[in-house]
XYZ file of C-alpha atoms in Angstrom:
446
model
C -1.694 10.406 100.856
C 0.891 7.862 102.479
C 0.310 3.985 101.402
C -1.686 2.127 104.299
C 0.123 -0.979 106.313
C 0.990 -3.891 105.107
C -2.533 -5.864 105.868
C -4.341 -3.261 103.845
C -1.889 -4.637 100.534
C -2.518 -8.340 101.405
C -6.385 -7.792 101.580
C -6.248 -5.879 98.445
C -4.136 -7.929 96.822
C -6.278 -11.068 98.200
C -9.502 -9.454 96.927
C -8.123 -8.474 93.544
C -7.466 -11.877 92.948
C -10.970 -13.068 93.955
C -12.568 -10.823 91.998
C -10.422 -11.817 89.129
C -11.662 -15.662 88.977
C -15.239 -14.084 89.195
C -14.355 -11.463 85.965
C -12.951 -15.009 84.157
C -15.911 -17.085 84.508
C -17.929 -14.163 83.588
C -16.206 -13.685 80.501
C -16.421 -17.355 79.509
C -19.723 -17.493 80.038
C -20.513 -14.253 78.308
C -18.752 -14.567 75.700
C -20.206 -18.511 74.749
C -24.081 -16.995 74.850
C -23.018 -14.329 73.140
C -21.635 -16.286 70.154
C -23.141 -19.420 70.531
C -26.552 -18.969 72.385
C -27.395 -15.506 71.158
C -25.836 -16.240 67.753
C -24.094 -12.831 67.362
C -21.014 -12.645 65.464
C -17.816 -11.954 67.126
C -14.374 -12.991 67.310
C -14.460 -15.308 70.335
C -11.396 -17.529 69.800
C -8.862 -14.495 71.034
C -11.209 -13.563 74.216
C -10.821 -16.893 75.301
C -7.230 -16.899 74.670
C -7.112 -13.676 76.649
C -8.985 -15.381 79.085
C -6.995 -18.015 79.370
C -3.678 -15.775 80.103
C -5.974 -13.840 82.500
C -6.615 -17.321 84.206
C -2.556 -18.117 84.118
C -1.307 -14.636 85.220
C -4.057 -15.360 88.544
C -2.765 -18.352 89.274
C 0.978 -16.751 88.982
C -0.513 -13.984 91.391
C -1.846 -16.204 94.182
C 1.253 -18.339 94.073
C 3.351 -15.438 94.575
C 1.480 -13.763 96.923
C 1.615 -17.449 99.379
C 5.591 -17.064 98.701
C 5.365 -13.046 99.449
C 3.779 -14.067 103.014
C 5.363 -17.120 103.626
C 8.848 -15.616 102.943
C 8.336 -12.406 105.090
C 10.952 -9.950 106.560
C 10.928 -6.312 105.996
C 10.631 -6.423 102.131
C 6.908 -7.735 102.378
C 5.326 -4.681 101.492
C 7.624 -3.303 98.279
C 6.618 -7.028 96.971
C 3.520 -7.100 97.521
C 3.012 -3.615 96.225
C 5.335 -4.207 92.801
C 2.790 -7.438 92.234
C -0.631 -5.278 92.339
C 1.282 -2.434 90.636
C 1.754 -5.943 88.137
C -1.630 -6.997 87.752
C -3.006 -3.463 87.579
C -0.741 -2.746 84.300
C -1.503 -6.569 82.980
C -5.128 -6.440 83.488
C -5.428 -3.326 81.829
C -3.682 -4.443 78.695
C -5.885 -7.954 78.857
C -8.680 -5.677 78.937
C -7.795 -3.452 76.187
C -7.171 -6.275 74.105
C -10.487 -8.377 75.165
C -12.457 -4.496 74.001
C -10.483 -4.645 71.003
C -12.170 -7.997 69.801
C -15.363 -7.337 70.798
C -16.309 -3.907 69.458
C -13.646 -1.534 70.365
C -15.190 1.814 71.983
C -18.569 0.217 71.563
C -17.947 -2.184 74.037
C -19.623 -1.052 77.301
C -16.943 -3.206 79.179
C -14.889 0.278 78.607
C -16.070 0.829 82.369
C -14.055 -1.378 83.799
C -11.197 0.434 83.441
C -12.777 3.125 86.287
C -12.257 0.018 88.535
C -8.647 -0.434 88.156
C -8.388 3.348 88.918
C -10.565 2.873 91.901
C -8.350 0.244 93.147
C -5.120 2.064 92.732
C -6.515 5.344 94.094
C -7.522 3.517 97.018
C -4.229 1.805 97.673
C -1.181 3.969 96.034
C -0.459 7.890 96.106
C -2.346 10.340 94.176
C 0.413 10.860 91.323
C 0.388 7.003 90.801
C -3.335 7.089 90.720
C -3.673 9.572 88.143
C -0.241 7.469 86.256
C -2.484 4.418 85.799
C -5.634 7.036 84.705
C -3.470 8.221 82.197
C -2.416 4.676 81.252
C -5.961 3.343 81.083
C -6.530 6.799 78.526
C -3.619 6.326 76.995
C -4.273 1.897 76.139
C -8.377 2.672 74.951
C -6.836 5.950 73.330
C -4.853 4.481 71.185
C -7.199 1.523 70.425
C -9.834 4.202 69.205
C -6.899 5.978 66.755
C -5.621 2.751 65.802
C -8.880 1.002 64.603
C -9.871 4.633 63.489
C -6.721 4.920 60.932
C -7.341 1.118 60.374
C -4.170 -0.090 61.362
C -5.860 -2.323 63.520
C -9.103 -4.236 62.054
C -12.338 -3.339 64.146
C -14.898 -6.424 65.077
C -18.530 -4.700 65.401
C -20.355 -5.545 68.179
C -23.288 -6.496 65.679
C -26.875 -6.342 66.688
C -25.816 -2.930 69.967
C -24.811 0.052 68.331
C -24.174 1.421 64.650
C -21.436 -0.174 62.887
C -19.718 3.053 61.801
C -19.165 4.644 65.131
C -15.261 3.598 65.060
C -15.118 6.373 62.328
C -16.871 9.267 63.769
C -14.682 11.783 65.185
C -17.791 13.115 66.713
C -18.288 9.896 69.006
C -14.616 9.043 69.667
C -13.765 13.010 70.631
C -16.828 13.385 72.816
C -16.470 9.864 74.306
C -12.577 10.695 74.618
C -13.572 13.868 76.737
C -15.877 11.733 78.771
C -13.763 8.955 79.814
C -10.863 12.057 80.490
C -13.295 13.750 82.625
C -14.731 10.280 84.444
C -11.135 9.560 85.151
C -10.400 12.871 86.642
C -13.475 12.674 89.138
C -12.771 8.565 89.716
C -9.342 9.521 90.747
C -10.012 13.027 92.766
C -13.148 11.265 94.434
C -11.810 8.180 95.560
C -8.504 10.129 97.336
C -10.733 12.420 98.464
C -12.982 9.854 100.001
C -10.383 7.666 101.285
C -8.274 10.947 102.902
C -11.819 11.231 105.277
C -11.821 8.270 106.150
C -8.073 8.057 107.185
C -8.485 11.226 108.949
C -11.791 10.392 110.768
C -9.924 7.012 111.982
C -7.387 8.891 113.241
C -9.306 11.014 114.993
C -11.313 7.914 116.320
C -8.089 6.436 117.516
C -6.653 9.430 119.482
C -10.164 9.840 120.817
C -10.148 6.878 122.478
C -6.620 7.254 123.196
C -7.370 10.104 125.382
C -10.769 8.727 126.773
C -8.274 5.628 127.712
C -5.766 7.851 129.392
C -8.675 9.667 131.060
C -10.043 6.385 132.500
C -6.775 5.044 133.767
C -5.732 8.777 135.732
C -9.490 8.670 137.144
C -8.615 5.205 138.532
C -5.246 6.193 139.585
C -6.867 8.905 141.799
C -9.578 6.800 142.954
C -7.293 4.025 143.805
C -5.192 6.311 145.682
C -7.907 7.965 147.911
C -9.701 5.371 148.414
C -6.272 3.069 149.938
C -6.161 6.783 152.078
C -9.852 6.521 153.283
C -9.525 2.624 153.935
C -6.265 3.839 156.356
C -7.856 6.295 158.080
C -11.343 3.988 158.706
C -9.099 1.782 160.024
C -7.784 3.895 162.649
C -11.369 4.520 163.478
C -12.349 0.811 163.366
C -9.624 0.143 166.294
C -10.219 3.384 168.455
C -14.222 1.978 168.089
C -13.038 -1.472 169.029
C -11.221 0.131 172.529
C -14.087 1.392 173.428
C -16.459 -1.737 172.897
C -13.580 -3.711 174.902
C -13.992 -1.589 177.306
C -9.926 -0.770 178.168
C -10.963 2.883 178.200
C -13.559 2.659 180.625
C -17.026 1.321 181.137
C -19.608 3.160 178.845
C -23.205 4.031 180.042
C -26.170 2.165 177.587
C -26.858 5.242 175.465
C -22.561 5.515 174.918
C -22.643 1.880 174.074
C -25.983 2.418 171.676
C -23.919 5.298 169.621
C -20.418 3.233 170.074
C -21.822 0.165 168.500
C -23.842 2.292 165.681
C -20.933 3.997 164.653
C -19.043 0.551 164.170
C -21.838 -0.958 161.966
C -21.527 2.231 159.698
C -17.856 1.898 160.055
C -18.106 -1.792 158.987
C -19.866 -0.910 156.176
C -18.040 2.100 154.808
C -15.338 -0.452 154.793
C -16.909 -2.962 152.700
C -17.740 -0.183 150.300
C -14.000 0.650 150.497
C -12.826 -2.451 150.074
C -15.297 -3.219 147.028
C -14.429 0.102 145.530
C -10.285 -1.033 145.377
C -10.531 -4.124 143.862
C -13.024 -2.594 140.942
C -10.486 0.149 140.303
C -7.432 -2.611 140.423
C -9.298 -5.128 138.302
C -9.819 -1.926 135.771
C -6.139 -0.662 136.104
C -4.852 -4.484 135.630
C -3.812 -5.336 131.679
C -2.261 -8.558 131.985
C -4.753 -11.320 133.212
C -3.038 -13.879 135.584
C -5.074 -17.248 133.986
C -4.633 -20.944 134.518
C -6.200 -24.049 134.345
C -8.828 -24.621 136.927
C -11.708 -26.545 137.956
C -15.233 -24.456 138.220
C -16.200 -27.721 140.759
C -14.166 -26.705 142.941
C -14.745 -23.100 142.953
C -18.295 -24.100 142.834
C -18.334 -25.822 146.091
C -16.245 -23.957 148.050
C -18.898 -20.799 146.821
C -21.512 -22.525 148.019
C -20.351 -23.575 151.132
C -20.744 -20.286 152.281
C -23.848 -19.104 150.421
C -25.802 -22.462 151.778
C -24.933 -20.971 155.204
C -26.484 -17.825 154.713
C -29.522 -19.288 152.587
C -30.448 -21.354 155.382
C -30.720 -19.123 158.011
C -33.378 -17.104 155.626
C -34.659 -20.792 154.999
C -34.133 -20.378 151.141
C -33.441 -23.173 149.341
C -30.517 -23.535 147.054
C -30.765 -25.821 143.877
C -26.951 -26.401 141.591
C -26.248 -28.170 138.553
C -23.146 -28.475 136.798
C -22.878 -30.482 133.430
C -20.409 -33.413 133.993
C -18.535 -32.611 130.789
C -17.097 -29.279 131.975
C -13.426 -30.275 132.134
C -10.859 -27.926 133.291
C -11.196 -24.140 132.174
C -8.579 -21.349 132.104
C -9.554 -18.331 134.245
C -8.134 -16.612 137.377
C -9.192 -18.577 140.062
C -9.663 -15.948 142.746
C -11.740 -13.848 140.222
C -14.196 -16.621 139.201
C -14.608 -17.540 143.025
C -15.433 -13.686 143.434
C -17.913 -13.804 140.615
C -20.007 -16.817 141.458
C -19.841 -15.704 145.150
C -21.126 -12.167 144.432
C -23.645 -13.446 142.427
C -25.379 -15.900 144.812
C -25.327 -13.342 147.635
C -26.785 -11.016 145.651
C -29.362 -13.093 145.055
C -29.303 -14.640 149.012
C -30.022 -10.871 149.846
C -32.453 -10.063 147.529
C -34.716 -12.989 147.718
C -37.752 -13.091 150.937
C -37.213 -15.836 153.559
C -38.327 -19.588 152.236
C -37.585 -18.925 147.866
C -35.562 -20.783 146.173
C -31.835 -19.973 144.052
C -30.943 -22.203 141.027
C -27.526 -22.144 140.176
C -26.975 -23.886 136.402
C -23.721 -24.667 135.008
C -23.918 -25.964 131.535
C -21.377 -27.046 129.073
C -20.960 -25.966 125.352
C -18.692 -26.024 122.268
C -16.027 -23.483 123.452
C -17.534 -21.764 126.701
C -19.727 -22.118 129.497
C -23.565 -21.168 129.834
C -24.476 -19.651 133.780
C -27.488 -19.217 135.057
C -28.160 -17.921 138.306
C -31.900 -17.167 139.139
C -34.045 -16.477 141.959
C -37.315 -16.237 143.335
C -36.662 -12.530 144.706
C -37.996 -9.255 144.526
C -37.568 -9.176 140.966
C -35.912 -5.416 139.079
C -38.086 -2.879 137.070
C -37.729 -3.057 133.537
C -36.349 0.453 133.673
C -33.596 -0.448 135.664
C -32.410 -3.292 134.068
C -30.220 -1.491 131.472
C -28.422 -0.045 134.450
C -27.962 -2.872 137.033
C -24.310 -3.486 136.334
C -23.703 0.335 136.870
C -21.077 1.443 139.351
C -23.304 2.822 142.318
C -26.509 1.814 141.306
C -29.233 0.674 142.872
C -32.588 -0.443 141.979
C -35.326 1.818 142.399
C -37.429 -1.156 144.168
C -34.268 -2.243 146.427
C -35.917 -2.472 150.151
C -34.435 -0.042 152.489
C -33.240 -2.049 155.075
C -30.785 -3.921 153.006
C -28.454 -1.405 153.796
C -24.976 -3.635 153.379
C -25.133 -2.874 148.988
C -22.577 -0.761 147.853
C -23.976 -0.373 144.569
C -20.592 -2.109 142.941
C -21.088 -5.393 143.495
C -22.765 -6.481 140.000
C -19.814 -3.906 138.393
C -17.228 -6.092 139.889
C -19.396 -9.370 138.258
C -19.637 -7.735 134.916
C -15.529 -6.271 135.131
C -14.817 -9.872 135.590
C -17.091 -11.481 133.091
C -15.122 -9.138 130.613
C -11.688 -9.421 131.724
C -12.680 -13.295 130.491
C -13.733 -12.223 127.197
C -17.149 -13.302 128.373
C -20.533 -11.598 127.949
C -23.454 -11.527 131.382
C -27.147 -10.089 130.833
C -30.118 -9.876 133.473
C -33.627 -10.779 132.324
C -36.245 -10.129 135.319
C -40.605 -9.846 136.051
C -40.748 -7.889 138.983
C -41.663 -9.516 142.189
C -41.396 -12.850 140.669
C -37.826 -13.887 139.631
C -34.322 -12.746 138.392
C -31.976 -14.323 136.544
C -28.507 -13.511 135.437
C -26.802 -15.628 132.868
C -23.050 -15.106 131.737
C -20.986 -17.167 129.748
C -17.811 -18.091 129.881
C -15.163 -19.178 127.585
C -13.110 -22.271 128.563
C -9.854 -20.374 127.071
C -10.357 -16.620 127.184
C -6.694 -16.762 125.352
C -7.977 -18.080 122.134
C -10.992 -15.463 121.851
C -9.847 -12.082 119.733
């Protein structure tokens, strides 16, 4: 298994080091009611010198991590790695010594060398993994033989287990095989584990790869027909228009019904043409054109043109925007698109003499919308699907016939290409109202 990228090291390396000033108070603390609280007796003067070196070599390890990062350039990683490689080797010496005074291969703490291995399996290739097994066998190995041939003293840990264990070959071959066989599983589990996961990431990644490249030939083709179709309707638009001028030849009532029928459809099936394009381009686009602008001004110059259309439905229109909205980066032409769609949607959807609020409120980093009216209201069933491409709601009347079924995509394409989030909350035949937000710098959101 290859080593992951460099941020993989630096979070290990970060976390190892956190975990490390958690181990050290532990140990303090343990080792004071141990001795003093519990009133056993062991040998606490050397674990708190170990601890103290184990405090000394962190503090060594965060510094030099800081002057890893700081300094940079392409020999980041072989640093970092030598320094966990580093405190891998030291803690596992610290801990040796720390079991040492306080019972030898009684000491339960003997499970923290499965960590270590855990750590390096998950971080360096399988032959260093089972190196630092082998190491960790090797340090408590020779610990067990030493204290066994009494080269080194053993401290009891009084008042757990028997105080003769240190001598029986029985125990120390049988607990020998078990920490072998732990290691071997620790090592071949964790690999094994951590090869899945690499290989179900990858296959995440390409997935979407492909399901990206999908998506942008599909909008490729359908920006390509549909510029064709939007030619060829406007041929048809201006052979229409000859014969509603009338430079042809004068047309009989019945010719002049069908004429002007097939120019509303025409007129239409533009629209939906038109709407269709700039989805597909706004989907295609990667690179955001943003500057500073003022959602007042967008604001009026949108409802200049909604108020026109609200009034001759005699609907009422009611706006606030919070004074402290200062300037905001966005693309101007897209918010004005947004806003616009938005209140005609709700213009057409809402009976003669209701009412539209349109609330603009200012918070820490973004800005709260709302934009509600006293309409026709959407069916709870359809309100997961609203800001689907073609979709209309089941209770839409059916002699609205100008919706193309992409206006609320476009809204919600636009919402997102400003890192900002829009949901619809409705009662049906009462009111709707969609509220977005958006940030005042989608440049700073990740």
């Amino acid at each position: 298994m290859q080593d992951k990228l460099v941020p993989a090291h630096v979070v290990f390396d970060r976390w190892f080091i956190r975990i490390r000033w958690i181990a050290i108070v532990i140990l303090i603390i343990a080792t004071f009611v141990v001795k003093d609280v519990l009133q056993f007796s062991i040998h606490a003067g050397p674990i708190y010198i170990l601890a103290t070196i184990l405090l000394l070599l962190n503090c060594s390890h965060l510094v030099i991590l800081r002057y890893i990062l700081k300094r940079g350039g392409p020999r980041v990683l072989p640093r970092i790695k030598q320094d966990i490689h580093f405190q891998i080797i030291s803690d596992l010496v610290i801990l040796t010594g720390i079991i040492h005074f306080s019972g030898g291969v009684e000491n339960p703490l003997i499970l923290f060398y499965f960590l270590h291995m855990i750590i390096a399996s998950s971080i360096f290739s399988t032959v260093l993994s089972y190196i630092y097994a082998g190491l960790g066998l090797l340090l408590i190995g020779s610990l067990a033989l030493l204290e066994y041939l009494e080269v080194l003293p053993h401290y009891h840990l009084e008042g757990f287990v028997g105080a003769d264990l240190y001598q029986n070959l029985l125990f120390l071959g049988g607990a020998g095989f078990v920490f072998l066989l732990t290691s071997f599983l620790v090592v071949n589990l964790t690999h094994l584990i951590i090869t899945k996961s690499i290989k179900i990431e990858e296959t995440y990644v390409k997935t979407n790869l492909e399901l990206d490249n999908k998506d942008k030939l599909r909008n490729e083709y359908v920006l390509r027909v549909t510029h064709d179709i939007k030619g060829h309707l406007g041929a048809i638009t201006s052979c229409l228009e000859v014969l509603r001028s009338g430079i042809s030849g004068p047309m009989n009532d019945r010719q002049q019904e069908f004429v002007d029928r097939a120019g509303e459809r025409t007129q239409l099936l533009t629209k939906f043409i038109k709407d269709l394009l700039n989805l597909t381009r706004k989907r295609l686009q990667k690179v955001q054109e943003f500057e500073e602008v003022s959602l007042y001004t967008i604001i009026d110059k949108v409802l200049a043109t909604a108020q026109i259309l609200a009034h001759d439905k005699s609907i009422e229109i009611n706006s606030f925007i919070d004074k402290n909205i200062g300037p905001v980066i966005g693309n101007p032409f897209a918010l004005e698109e947004l806003y616009s769609n938005l209140l005609l949607n709700a213009i057409k959807y809402t009976p003669a003499k209701g009412h539209i609020e349109l609330n603009i409120r200012n918070r820490f980093d973004h800005v709260l919308n709302e934009i509600s009216d006293s309409g026709i209201g959407i069916p709870r069933e359809d309100l997961p699907k609203v800001f689907d491409e073609f979709f209309r709601a089941g209770n839409a009347p059916k002699d609205i016939k100008s919706g193309s079924g992409l206006g609320l995509s476009i809204v919600k394409q636009i919402v997102e290409d400003h890192k900002g989030r829009i949901w619809v909350s409705s009662e049906l035949g009462v009111w709707t109202r969609f509220t977005f937000t958006l940030p005042k710098n989608p440049n700073l959101v990740v």
